[in-house]
XYZ file of C-alpha atoms in Angstrom:
760
model
C 5.668 -16.570 -0.208
C 7.003 -20.450 -0.393
C 9.405 -21.996 1.822
C 10.473 -22.028 5.185
C 9.833 -18.212 7.926
C 12.717 -16.178 5.889
C 14.779 -13.820 7.332
C 15.602 -12.490 3.811
C 13.925 -12.866 0.167
C 15.052 -11.586 -3.377
C 13.349 -9.104 -4.970
C 12.748 -10.906 -8.149
C 11.195 -13.525 -5.505
C 8.381 -10.799 -4.016
C 4.603 -9.950 -5.564
C 2.246 -7.613 -5.005
C 0.638 -10.437 -2.635
C 3.800 -10.183 -0.291
C 3.109 -7.354 1.913
C 2.830 -8.851 5.035
C 6.268 -10.644 4.540
C 7.805 -7.540 2.616
C 5.473 -4.260 3.294
C 4.725 -1.868 1.043
C 8.063 -1.098 -0.791
C 9.569 -4.078 -0.901
C 5.973 -5.911 -2.785
C 5.884 -2.901 -5.117
C 9.760 -3.430 -5.834
C 8.928 -6.642 -6.590
C 6.104 -6.419 -8.497
C 7.732 -3.862 -10.922
C 11.161 -6.149 -10.935
C 9.146 -9.309 -12.307
C 7.130 -6.932 -14.406
C 10.618 -6.164 -15.789
C 11.005 -2.257 -14.782
C 14.709 -1.256 -14.564
C 14.159 -1.672 -10.750
C 17.951 -1.861 -9.330
C 18.733 -5.353 -8.336
C 18.477 -6.363 -4.504
C 16.662 -8.096 -1.172
C 15.028 -8.006 1.756
C 15.035 -8.292 5.313
C 11.371 -9.514 6.146
C 9.359 -8.519 8.409
C 9.108 -11.793 10.097
C 13.193 -11.110 10.857
C 12.322 -8.109 12.534
C 9.372 -10.071 14.681
C 12.054 -12.779 15.982
C 14.196 -10.299 16.884
C 12.286 -8.143 19.113
C 10.644 -11.663 20.169
C 14.085 -13.230 21.114
C 15.226 -10.113 23.109
C 11.907 -10.325 25.380
C 11.529 -6.560 24.644
C 8.155 -6.897 23.197
C 5.904 -6.176 26.383
C 8.412 -3.486 27.622
C 8.551 -1.850 24.010
C 4.653 -1.296 23.087
C 3.897 -0.328 26.727
C 6.524 2.155 26.668
C 5.505 4.113 23.944
C 1.460 3.890 24.931
C 1.630 7.833 24.938
C -0.925 10.643 24.861
C 1.132 11.767 21.113
C -1.262 14.805 22.020
C 1.212 16.227 24.042
C 4.753 16.792 22.620
C 7.523 15.714 25.013
C 5.377 13.147 25.570
C 5.999 11.906 22.655
C 9.095 12.178 21.651
C 10.017 10.457 25.080
C 8.777 7.714 23.849
C 10.425 7.879 20.230
C 13.645 8.461 22.165
C 12.768 5.174 24.812
C 12.261 2.655 21.674
C 14.916 3.481 19.548
C 17.383 3.403 22.371
C 15.661 -0.277 22.949
C 16.093 -1.626 19.568
C 19.330 -0.085 18.582
C 20.597 -0.966 22.130
C 19.907 -4.808 21.952
C 22.477 -7.140 19.946
C 21.175 -8.394 16.204
C 20.967 -12.466 16.817
C 23.589 -14.690 14.922
C 20.813 -16.486 13.242
C 19.503 -12.835 11.694
C 23.123 -10.992 11.262
C 24.499 -14.486 8.827
C 21.449 -14.388 6.642
C 22.114 -10.173 6.024
C 25.807 -10.689 4.798
C 25.640 -14.154 2.917
C 22.853 -12.204 0.966
C 24.954 -9.016 1.046
C 27.895 -10.985 -0.442
C 26.011 -12.504 -2.791
C 24.862 -9.259 -4.509
C 28.554 -7.876 -4.210
C 29.511 -10.654 -6.459
C 26.775 -10.136 -8.871
C 27.560 -6.864 -9.048
C 31.401 -6.454 -9.620
C 32.698 -5.732 -5.611
C 31.783 -4.905 -2.385
C 28.586 -2.465 -3.270
C 26.918 0.520 -1.828
C 23.758 -0.277 -1.218
C 20.445 1.477 0.558
C 18.581 -0.037 3.081
C 15.181 1.818 2.686
C 12.057 0.917 5.510
C 9.269 -1.054 4.352
C 5.884 -0.881 6.619
C 3.788 -4.239 6.718
C 1.217 -1.350 6.101
C 3.507 1.302 3.888
C 2.109 2.096 0.139
C -1.278 0.691 0.597
C -4.406 2.516 -0.406
C -5.729 2.203 2.991
C -2.529 3.248 4.891
C -0.525 6.718 4.389
C 2.425 5.063 6.110
C 4.986 5.995 3.885
C 7.635 8.323 4.436
C 7.492 7.388 8.669
C 10.481 5.382 8.095
C 13.613 6.205 8.044
C 16.669 5.292 4.536
C 19.837 4.972 5.201
C 21.707 5.724 2.008
C 25.458 4.575 0.578
C 25.172 2.132 3.180
C 28.972 -0.275 2.367
C 30.427 -3.623 4.617
C 28.732 -6.051 6.622
C 28.881 -4.401 9.997
C 27.736 -0.635 8.343
C 24.563 -2.477 7.003
C 24.178 -4.399 9.880
C 23.435 -1.445 11.770
C 21.582 0.106 8.911
C 19.003 -2.535 9.372
C 18.533 -1.762 12.820
C 18.337 1.278 12.170
C 15.663 0.581 9.949
C 13.509 -0.883 12.305
C 14.030 1.158 15.227
C 12.302 4.294 13.047
C 9.298 2.072 13.080
C 8.311 4.163 16.549
C 9.465 7.045 15.325
C 7.400 10.040 16.905
C 5.747 10.958 13.508
C 4.726 6.765 12.920
C 3.670 6.289 17.437
C 1.148 9.475 16.442
C -0.232 8.525 13.197
C -1.113 4.638 13.947
C -2.658 6.163 16.999
C -4.460 8.797 15.475
C -5.612 5.897 12.033
C -5.928 3.501 15.220
C -4.010 0.652 13.644
C -2.116 -0.832 17.186
C 1.189 -0.771 17.078
C 1.897 -4.619 17.210
C -0.276 -5.052 14.472
C 1.914 -3.377 11.956
C 5.754 -5.110 11.439
C 8.506 -3.322 9.202
C 10.762 -5.126 6.791
C 13.937 -3.458 4.955
C 14.695 -3.550 0.961
C 18.422 -3.305 0.864
C 19.080 -2.166 -2.958
C 22.165 -1.824 -5.191
C 22.542 2.251 -5.145
C 21.763 4.578 -7.939
C 24.820 7.272 -7.664
C 22.618 9.205 -9.286
C 23.456 12.564 -11.907
C 19.712 13.296 -11.288
C 16.302 12.360 -9.878
C 12.873 13.093 -8.603
C 9.498 12.102 -8.618
C 6.847 12.138 -11.901
C 3.017 11.528 -11.143
C 1.625 9.741 -14.736
C -1.771 11.809 -13.545
C -2.111 14.934 -12.052
C -2.317 14.085 -8.765
C -5.322 16.542 -7.446
C -7.607 16.393 -10.408
C -6.382 13.740 -12.455
C -5.730 15.107 -15.235
C -4.195 13.018 -18.091
C -1.023 14.808 -17.822
C 2.083 13.519 -16.701
C 3.986 16.329 -14.261
C 8.138 15.117 -13.983
C 9.795 17.569 -11.219
C 13.809 16.853 -11.392
C 16.794 17.811 -9.363
C 20.357 17.759 -9.466
C 21.725 14.257 -7.478
C 19.703 11.415 -5.578
C 15.692 11.938 -5.161
C 15.712 12.832 -1.407
C 16.421 16.241 -2.398
C 12.916 16.732 -4.013
C 10.680 14.394 -1.860
C 11.357 16.493 1.061
C 11.409 19.505 -0.660
C 14.980 20.802 0.384
C 14.724 21.943 -3.154
C 12.324 23.853 -5.548
C 12.836 21.388 -8.780
C 12.426 21.887 -12.453
C 8.651 20.843 -13.397
C 7.778 19.628 -16.591
C 4.648 18.434 -17.870
C 3.949 15.811 -21.243
C 0.268 15.467 -22.721
C 0.002 13.699 -25.949
C 3.562 12.288 -26.259
C 5.063 15.861 -26.104
C 6.701 18.374 -23.607
C 4.200 20.884 -22.793
C 4.819 22.807 -20.655
C 8.663 23.250 -18.546
C 9.274 25.217 -15.503
C 13.118 25.934 -14.618
C 14.073 26.758 -11.475
C 16.993 27.588 -9.236
C 18.682 24.627 -7.974
C 20.139 25.602 -4.407
C 21.624 22.420 -3.412
C 21.845 18.988 -4.568
C 22.205 15.313 -2.130
C 25.368 13.467 -3.635
C 27.635 11.012 -2.724
C 30.876 12.599 -1.995
C 33.535 11.253 -4.135
C 36.020 11.910 -0.993
C 34.407 10.774 1.949
C 31.795 8.553 -0.014
C 28.503 9.788 2.696
C 25.938 10.652 1.685
C 25.972 14.979 1.756
C 24.250 17.681 1.102
C 26.253 20.796 -1.435
C 25.148 23.700 -2.952
C 24.640 23.447 -6.925
C 27.865 24.551 -8.525
C 26.572 28.509 -10.404
C 26.724 27.453 -13.478
C 23.934 24.471 -13.514
C 21.439 26.186 -11.244
C 19.095 27.663 -13.770
C 20.103 24.801 -16.400
C 17.294 22.129 -17.048
C 17.984 18.926 -15.455
C 16.371 16.363 -18.697
C 16.682 16.803 -21.809
C 13.108 16.619 -23.309
C 14.671 13.262 -24.706
C 14.922 12.011 -21.441
C 11.667 13.681 -20.356
C 9.638 11.695 -22.688
C 11.463 8.233 -21.783
C 10.550 8.770 -18.438
C 6.433 9.819 -19.409
C 6.780 6.545 -21.280
C 8.310 4.448 -18.648
C 5.311 6.068 -16.433
C 2.498 4.577 -18.887
C 3.494 1.515 -18.520
C 3.574 1.483 -14.389
C 0.358 2.870 -14.323
C -0.863 0.003 -17.478
C 0.302 -2.333 -15.281
C -0.892 -1.398 -11.992
C -4.481 -0.224 -13.695
C -4.590 2.718 -11.392
C -2.586 6.224 -11.607
C 1.339 6.044 -10.124
C 3.271 8.370 -7.807
C 6.853 7.013 -8.827
C 10.762 7.806 -7.913
C 12.552 7.435 -10.398
C 16.536 8.330 -10.723
C 18.966 8.893 -14.128
C 22.756 7.279 -13.334
C 25.087 7.808 -16.499
C 22.207 7.794 -18.907
C 20.447 4.890 -17.484
C 16.758 5.406 -16.197
C 16.161 3.231 -13.128
C 12.685 3.419 -10.969
C 12.959 3.585 -7.096
C 9.393 2.997 -6.106
C 6.240 3.491 -7.251
C 2.653 3.683 -5.649
C -0.742 4.918 -6.460
C -2.119 8.284 -6.333
C -4.233 8.203 -3.158
C -5.556 12.468 -4.128
C -7.314 12.343 -6.908
C -10.789 13.675 -6.638
C -10.135 12.943 -2.291
C -12.148 15.993 -1.461
C -13.431 18.726 -3.316
C -11.996 22.032 -3.274
C -13.634 24.666 -0.246
C -14.695 27.507 -0.834
C -14.963 29.401 -3.746
C -12.349 31.998 -6.396
C -10.129 34.424 -3.999
C -10.870 38.187 -4.584
C -7.874 40.092 -2.951
C -4.864 41.612 -3.388
C -1.931 38.834 -4.023
C 1.174 39.041 -1.522
C 2.625 36.216 -2.600
C 2.899 33.341 -5.209
C 4.171 30.027 -5.312
C 3.111 26.615 -7.196
C -0.832 25.411 -5.769
C -0.176 22.324 -4.143
C -3.530 21.288 -2.499
C -6.563 22.297 -3.187
C -9.327 24.800 -1.161
C -9.207 28.376 0.882
C -8.566 29.390 3.564
C -7.707 32.218 6.289
C -5.827 32.572 9.592
C -2.945 33.340 11.512
C 1.095 33.573 9.943
C 2.893 30.920 12.507
C 6.431 31.066 11.044
C 8.181 27.755 11.991
C 12.142 28.289 11.828
C 12.829 24.559 13.840
C 11.078 21.787 15.618
C 11.360 23.218 18.706
C 8.901 25.853 17.761
C 5.711 23.549 16.063
C 3.656 23.642 19.333
C 3.243 27.792 18.521
C 1.311 25.855 15.170
C -2.584 26.160 16.863
C -5.628 24.817 15.504
C -6.557 26.284 12.486
C -3.489 28.720 12.361
C -1.661 28.917 9.108
C 1.924 26.951 8.557
C 4.957 28.955 7.122
C 8.335 27.050 6.971
C 11.352 26.919 4.273
C 10.384 22.998 4.393
C 8.192 20.775 6.127
C 9.707 17.202 7.270
C 7.419 14.132 8.642
C 8.082 15.159 11.683
C 6.076 18.198 11.348
C 2.397 15.699 10.074
C 1.018 16.590 13.910
C 1.485 20.188 13.214
C 0.065 19.878 9.675
C -2.999 17.732 10.902
C -3.609 20.960 13.636
C -3.372 23.820 10.741
C -5.803 25.765 8.139
C -3.335 25.627 5.478
C 0.647 25.395 4.669
C 3.073 27.988 3.193
C 6.604 27.142 2.052
C 9.728 28.401 0.741
C 10.750 25.631 -1.331
C 9.670 22.377 -2.924
C 7.238 21.200 -5.785
C 4.693 19.359 -6.654
C 5.768 16.001 -4.898
C 7.461 17.409 -1.846
C 6.630 16.222 1.515
C 4.606 19.243 2.429
C 2.493 18.818 -1.142
C 1.599 14.988 -0.667
C 0.838 15.201 2.830
C -1.482 18.253 2.641
C -3.247 16.510 -0.468
C -3.765 13.339 2.123
C -5.222 16.205 4.561
C -7.075 17.727 2.436
C -5.314 21.294 3.594
C -4.886 24.016 1.434
C -0.927 24.414 0.439
C 1.303 26.792 -1.823
C 4.884 25.371 -1.818
C 7.690 27.381 -3.549
C 7.177 30.841 -2.924
C 10.846 31.490 -1.732
C 10.302 33.847 0.220
C 7.389 32.918 2.236
C 9.531 32.817 5.746
C 10.929 36.210 5.167
C 7.873 38.072 3.557
C 4.523 36.966 6.118
C 5.107 38.488 9.169
C 4.398 35.598 12.606
C 0.589 36.399 13.677
C -0.640 38.470 10.535
C -3.921 37.106 9.328
C -3.423 35.448 5.941
C -5.448 33.983 3.110
C -3.959 30.840 0.973
C -5.611 29.481 -2.071
C -3.737 26.300 -2.598
C -5.625 25.725 -6.371
C -4.155 29.160 -7.572
C -0.286 29.055 -5.804
C -1.651 32.650 -4.523
C -1.310 34.342 -0.405
C -3.447 37.264 -0.053
C -3.130 39.319 3.202
C -5.965 39.415 5.589
C -9.574 36.999 5.949
C -10.055 37.858 1.455
C -13.910 37.128 0.320
C -14.639 34.535 -1.809
C -16.748 34.130 -4.153
C -20.244 31.969 -4.090
C -20.631 28.568 -4.187
C -23.050 28.720 -6.680
C -21.005 31.036 -9.180
C -17.554 28.433 -8.231
C -20.465 25.637 -9.125
C -20.953 27.696 -13.026
C -17.492 27.989 -13.517
C -16.114 24.849 -12.353
C -15.084 22.225 -15.175
C -17.366 19.586 -16.321
C -14.778 16.758 -16.245
C -14.050 16.338 -12.755
C -18.063 16.284 -11.931
C -18.220 13.169 -14.545
C -15.507 11.808 -12.910
C -17.188 10.859 -9.036
C -20.054 9.141 -11.328
C -20.474 5.637 -10.280
C -21.558 3.609 -13.451
C -24.147 1.832 -13.244
C -22.727 -2.583 -14.069
C -24.715 -5.600 -14.593
C -21.641 -7.072 -13.076
C -21.262 -6.309 -9.510
C -17.631 -4.725 -8.560
C -16.993 -5.285 -5.191
C -13.705 -5.045 -2.963
C -11.207 -6.586 -1.599
C -10.361 -6.269 2.428
C -7.204 -6.867 3.870
C -7.520 -5.372 7.781
C -10.780 -3.618 9.361
C -9.173 -0.650 9.684
C -9.309 -0.641 5.634
C -12.968 -0.611 6.208
C -13.653 2.981 5.456
C -11.213 3.338 2.644
C -12.842 0.493 0.796
C -15.921 2.222 1.459
C -15.125 5.294 -0.169
C -15.509 3.489 -3.345
C -18.933 2.274 -4.073
C -18.425 -0.762 -4.237
C -20.621 -3.497 -4.345
C -19.986 -4.670 -1.860
C -17.024 -6.957 -0.157
C -15.902 -10.184 -2.653
C -12.787 -10.739 0.462
C -12.125 -10.110 3.438
C -8.981 -12.204 5.193
C -9.924 -13.602 8.278
C -6.162 -14.515 8.767
C -4.947 -10.750 8.817
C -7.194 -10.094 11.692
C -5.431 -13.791 13.495
C -2.243 -12.618 12.161
C -2.053 -9.241 13.480
C -2.664 -10.193 16.936
C 0.912 -12.057 17.106
C -0.630 -14.851 19.446
C -0.906 -18.240 18.004
C -4.466 -19.321 18.272
C -3.896 -22.442 20.233
C -1.965 -20.177 23.092
C -6.143 -18.793 23.566
C -7.159 -21.958 23.710
C -4.644 -23.525 26.130
C -4.406 -20.323 28.427
C -8.573 -20.611 28.453
C -9.342 -16.723 26.312
C -10.853 -18.547 23.838
C -14.302 -16.031 23.964
C -11.051 -13.144 23.806
C -10.340 -15.159 20.957
C -13.451 -14.867 19.364
C -14.229 -11.526 20.562
C -11.716 -9.734 18.373
C -12.734 -12.090 15.388
C -16.400 -10.335 15.373
C -14.523 -6.964 16.172
C -13.167 -6.995 12.996
C -15.538 -9.132 11.161
C -18.278 -6.675 12.601
C -16.078 -3.373 11.637
C -16.234 -4.120 7.659
C -20.203 -5.685 7.455
C -21.009 -2.248 9.371
C -19.569 -0.571 7.021
C -20.980 -1.879 3.976
C -24.434 -3.777 5.152
C -27.158 -4.650 3.542
C -24.155 -4.931 0.887
C -22.841 -8.601 0.978
C -18.931 -9.299 3.044
C -17.494 -12.878 1.867
C -15.687 -13.599 4.981
C -12.815 -16.078 4.290
C -11.967 -18.216 6.497
C -8.297 -19.041 7.900
C -6.101 -19.522 4.957
C -2.307 -18.475 6.358
C 0.754 -21.332 5.861
C 2.502 -22.633 8.767
C 5.865 -20.560 8.006
C 3.873 -17.293 8.987
C 1.633 -18.759 12.162
C 5.636 -20.183 13.232
C 6.705 -16.337 14.028
C 3.861 -15.464 16.115
C 4.214 -15.642 19.955
C 3.728 -19.669 20.731
C 4.078 -21.187 17.024
C 7.498 -22.387 17.465
C 5.424 -26.040 17.501
C 4.232 -25.414 14.285
C 5.679 -28.186 11.540
C 8.265 -27.407 9.386
C 7.233 -27.995 5.322
C 8.976 -27.789 2.549
C 6.303 -26.015 0.778
C 4.252 -24.373 2.824
C 2.028 -23.573 0.253
C 1.004 -26.721 -0.614
C 0.616 -27.997 2.689
C -1.230 -27.500 6.138
C -3.374 -24.394 5.187
C -6.758 -23.285 4.850
C -9.527 -26.081 5.180
C -7.600 -28.734 5.250
C -6.321 -27.031 8.139
C -8.949 -26.375 9.869
C -10.831 -30.094 9.122
C -7.890 -31.220 11.575
C -8.037 -28.717 14.314
C -11.510 -28.708 13.847
C -11.260 -26.616 17.721
C -10.337 -23.767 15.822
C -12.643 -23.828 13.131
C -15.469 -24.418 15.666
C -13.859 -20.718 17.167
C -14.633 -18.752 14.045
C -17.944 -20.673 13.575
C -18.959 -19.146 16.534
C -17.775 -15.451 16.024
C -20.334 -16.309 12.708
C -22.519 -17.015 14.499
C -22.647 -14.386 17.152
C -22.203 -11.879 14.027
C -25.582 -13.563 12.198
C -27.145 -13.800 16.080
C -26.660 -9.481 16.203
C -28.628 -8.690 12.679
C -25.329 -8.985 10.118
C -27.307 -11.292 7.568
C -24.622 -9.242 4.166
C -22.346 -11.828 5.579
C -20.774 -14.781 3.265
C -18.896 -17.436 4.619
C -15.915 -18.553 1.694
C -14.212 -21.670 2.834
C -10.535 -21.615 1.514
C -8.590 -24.274 -0.758
C -11.154 -26.897 -1.099
C -9.721 -29.822 -3.463
C -12.638 -32.768 -3.169
C -16.624 -31.837 -2.350
C -16.034 -34.004 1.506
C -13.887 -31.536 3.024
C -17.051 -28.638 1.701
C -19.619 -31.411 3.312
C -17.921 -31.518 6.501
C -17.150 -28.146 7.001
C -21.097 -27.815 6.377
C -21.247 -30.082 9.104
C -19.654 -28.516 11.871
C -20.947 -24.889 10.875
C -24.149 -26.668 11.911
C -23.025 -28.595 14.572
C -21.969 -24.643 15.945
C -25.670 -23.871 15.219
C -25.364 -21.840 12.168
C -28.762 -22.188 9.745
C -27.502 -23.224 6.246
C -30.667 -22.233 4.652
C -29.894 -18.686 5.821
C -26.590 -17.923 5.239
C -24.617 -18.028 2.188
C -22.139 -20.208 1.600
C -19.169 -20.519 -0.950
C -15.493 -22.144 -1.512
C -12.646 -20.667 -3.319
C -11.594 -22.070 -6.704
C -7.554 -21.895 -6.819
C -6.769 -26.012 -7.129
C -7.792 -27.123 -11.002
C -9.166 -30.286 -9.036
C -11.971 -28.169 -7.864
C -12.440 -26.005 -10.938
C -12.324 -29.647 -12.940
C -15.279 -31.350 -10.988
C -16.971 -27.761 -9.896
C -20.566 -29.739 -10.648
C -20.181 -32.249 -7.943
C -19.339 -29.502 -5.763
C -22.748 -27.467 -7.184
C -24.493 -30.934 -6.543
C -22.794 -30.797 -2.682
C -24.498 -27.380 -2.705
C -22.832 -23.657 -2.647
C -24.580 -20.764 -3.018
C -20.855 -19.135 -4.278
C -17.215 -19.335 -6.124
C -14.729 -17.313 -5.921
C -11.533 -17.534 -7.883
C -8.363 -16.720 -6.487
C -5.954 -16.806 -9.220
C -2.898 -16.518 -7.232
C -2.670 -20.341 -6.504
C -4.646 -21.264 -9.283
C -2.412 -20.326 -12.180
C 0.343 -21.539 -9.920
C -0.672 -24.946 -9.319
C -2.253 -25.405 -13.167
C 1.047 -23.982 -15.146
C 3.707 -25.801 -12.134
C 5.213 -22.679 -11.372
C 6.752 -21.346 -8.273
C 5.812 -17.948 -9.176
C 8.260 -17.124 -6.151
C 11.623 -18.889 -8.117
C 13.061 -16.265 -10.550
C 13.889 -19.250 -12.477
C 10.738 -19.936 -13.422
C 8.964 -16.814 -12.454
C 8.932 -15.454 -16.243
C 5.996 -18.446 -16.845
C 3.834 -17.502 -14.362
C 1.127 -16.102 -16.550
C -2.702 -15.146 -15.040
C -4.027 -15.011 -18.838
C -2.632 -18.470 -19.542
C -5.264 -20.471 -22.184
C -4.976 -23.588 -19.739
C -5.812 -21.008 -16.358
C -8.470 -19.296 -18.267
C -9.789 -22.522 -19.773
C -10.298 -23.525 -15.724
C -12.249 -19.866 -15.598
C -14.613 -19.755 -17.650
C -15.323 -23.328 -17.345
C -16.635 -23.078 -14.053
C -18.159 -19.968 -15.231
C -20.421 -21.955 -17.333
C -21.563 -24.718 -15.091
C -21.944 -22.307 -12.435
C -24.505 -19.738 -14.641
C -26.191 -22.702 -15.023
C -27.145 -23.929 -11.594
C -27.630 -20.147 -10.659
C -24.388 -19.967 -8.287
C -22.755 -16.790 -8.254
C -19.401 -16.446 -9.730
C -16.305 -14.407 -8.774
C -12.771 -13.723 -8.662
C -10.756 -11.781 -5.608
C -7.002 -12.827 -6.474
C -5.080 -9.959 -8.278
C -5.853 -10.903 -10.943
C -9.104 -9.241 -10.319
C -7.473 -5.857 -9.919
C -6.486 -5.690 -13.959
C -8.905 -4.230 -16.298
C -7.972 -6.691 -19.350
C -8.860 -9.297 -17.093
C -12.112 -7.742 -16.088
C -13.188 -7.606 -19.679
C -11.935 -11.030 -20.980
C -13.945 -12.396 -17.319
C -17.478 -10.185 -18.246
C -17.492 -11.677 -21.880
C -17.532 -15.012 -19.938
C -20.572 -13.622 -17.641
C -18.581 -13.848 -14.071
C -21.547 -12.090 -11.666
C -18.702 -9.702 -9.980
C -15.428 -9.156 -9.769
C -13.785 -8.636 -6.228
C -10.776 -5.674 -6.962
C -8.192 -3.968 -4.379
C -9.123 -0.725 -3.222
C -7.364 1.497 -5.792
C -8.055 -0.455 -8.584
C -12.009 -0.501 -8.027
C -12.076 2.203 -9.859
C -10.115 1.464 -12.866
C -11.475 -2.266 -12.581
C -15.393 -0.179 -12.541
C -14.571 1.580 -15.813
C -13.406 -1.141 -18.045
C -16.853 -3.442 -16.881
C -18.779 -0.337 -17.705
C -17.118 -0.174 -21.233
C -17.355 -4.002 -22.027
C -20.701 -4.385 -21.062
C -21.402 -1.452 -23.450
C -19.115 -3.524 -25.998
C -21.100 -6.824 -25.604
C -24.270 -4.856 -25.966
C -23.436 -2.950 -29.271
C -21.783 -6.246 -31.055
C -25.433 -8.037 -30.219
C -27.280 -4.879 -31.530
C -25.440 -5.149 -34.907
C -25.316 -8.991 -35.054
C -29.643 -8.581 -34.906
C -29.370 -5.768 -37.570
């Protein structure tokens, strides 16, 4: 994202690639806004604003020390939460930050016709990513109005980054607290008449059916599981199934107090269908558009206000075929029924939880029974063999988290907490939605396999393609999820995310005699990914971060101010001016090669002349790297490097990778973060495609491998064109690998068929 360090950015200036600045939720909303989908207008208080807040307040060290606790001890965990939240909420907000936030609020209100009610929504920088499920751990504040209340809401969102459940999750997932920041999305409030969640495919089986859950008022009642919503299914463009629930409560903005309240639903509406059939079909069609945009099934939050449909969030469905259901078909007497929310079969002792104070009673292997789960219950949910709730639907918190954990779950039973006796032994079938008394028998696995449908098994088969399908990795912690895609290697491992994650400027390490500590951090991060994929290739891109991102780090105050950092001191041009830093990167590579990681390739970003490549290779040799044994390649992200690719080939390269985000921007003279011209940004522009096709052709003649690691590579329609051009490999984001691989296979088959027909 161009420009100086920003406190506030508008959603219209945000894209999917801006997660380090606006978090997962902000990036998704910005992407949908620019795809002209119906997203409420708003802005984002950036992650850099939060980092500036804790840095200027001088509380960072105290904060991280205070939350370094045994997270399995509930009392210690709750104490750490209180300490962290009090520490943040009691600090005065710096005037410079407050000024930018209130100015943006004034602008939004002016555009929308008066002082606005807004939603302040937390957006962690690792949230809504395929490799991390941070969503729902931080807080959202609805119906916020006025500058003072907005500033308080933003600060409370910041504090929620250190809630007990968030601390617990990061420790268990080995995400260092200091590496995760938080942004805050501020959007015009949708005063919903009806709202809910939609899956564009079945969230467990991947079946091609849209599942929509709807309730009266705000969607919080559906997501939290505090209401059993209507459930609609849409197949082949028609409403194929409807389950009209009894909706007991709704969450709305009280017309008198103007505050968010939970009220009983009027008797006349409790059993009434929330959405008309035409509204259901309209929502399903919009879901298809979103899925097509992202190239993967989506989990979408939506709302209707006075007949207008709004999208409030979209994230990839991460639970399709995640793991097979455990056990076979259950044989026994059903004592309770609900919705099968997460497949699998498990037996255990019932533990009825009616308050947070009783969570510690849930031990490893117990069956957690509660009215509805909340994010604070996640530690207990992880210990549970299965989960049963009174309320909720397929999109409630209990259902989503259970699928992520692979834990059998039955939701919406209405009376589990009343019917099931604490300490009794039951069996849960999370696929059928049945609960049985006692530890009942199951069919043999072989019999289950005989009756299982063939389609899900076929979905697990990886098609063999001549064009390699690789995966992009942003952070080492995502290596496991990336490996699970069965990709043919890593087409892009970003080194700058490891560096920025240290939150300490590299110069601080060098000036304080801690260079080896810095090198060791790089080795650890790269090694994690290289280990996961060995012996498949892992192409590691050297430093490519603009000065405004470095300025936000500890010790970064001396970074130069640039009018447009994206066109300034970044990529190889920075490393060739700050050679000592480049040598530290090379020291890390040298050590990894000595350790036997011969699958690592070095990729040089933002080259615009062969002399830059030549000098970089000279430094590599000076640092003891044997270029005869190492693959060295360049990013093609500037028209100059594409137009003179033959000169780079003569200089000596083993591979090239297209960075389409920059290549498109620089080819079309379009700042994609500028709302006035963003509609002109087009990765499929003929000029961009012509540059790519020319480079692929020249490289194929010379035996140089070609790939793509920009955002366009994650779009199946782009993959189709690249395969036809003869590209060697395509590197996609983790959530897009499967869809891209399928498109590659289809395209290759079509080309073979076309060639065969021409011979006839």
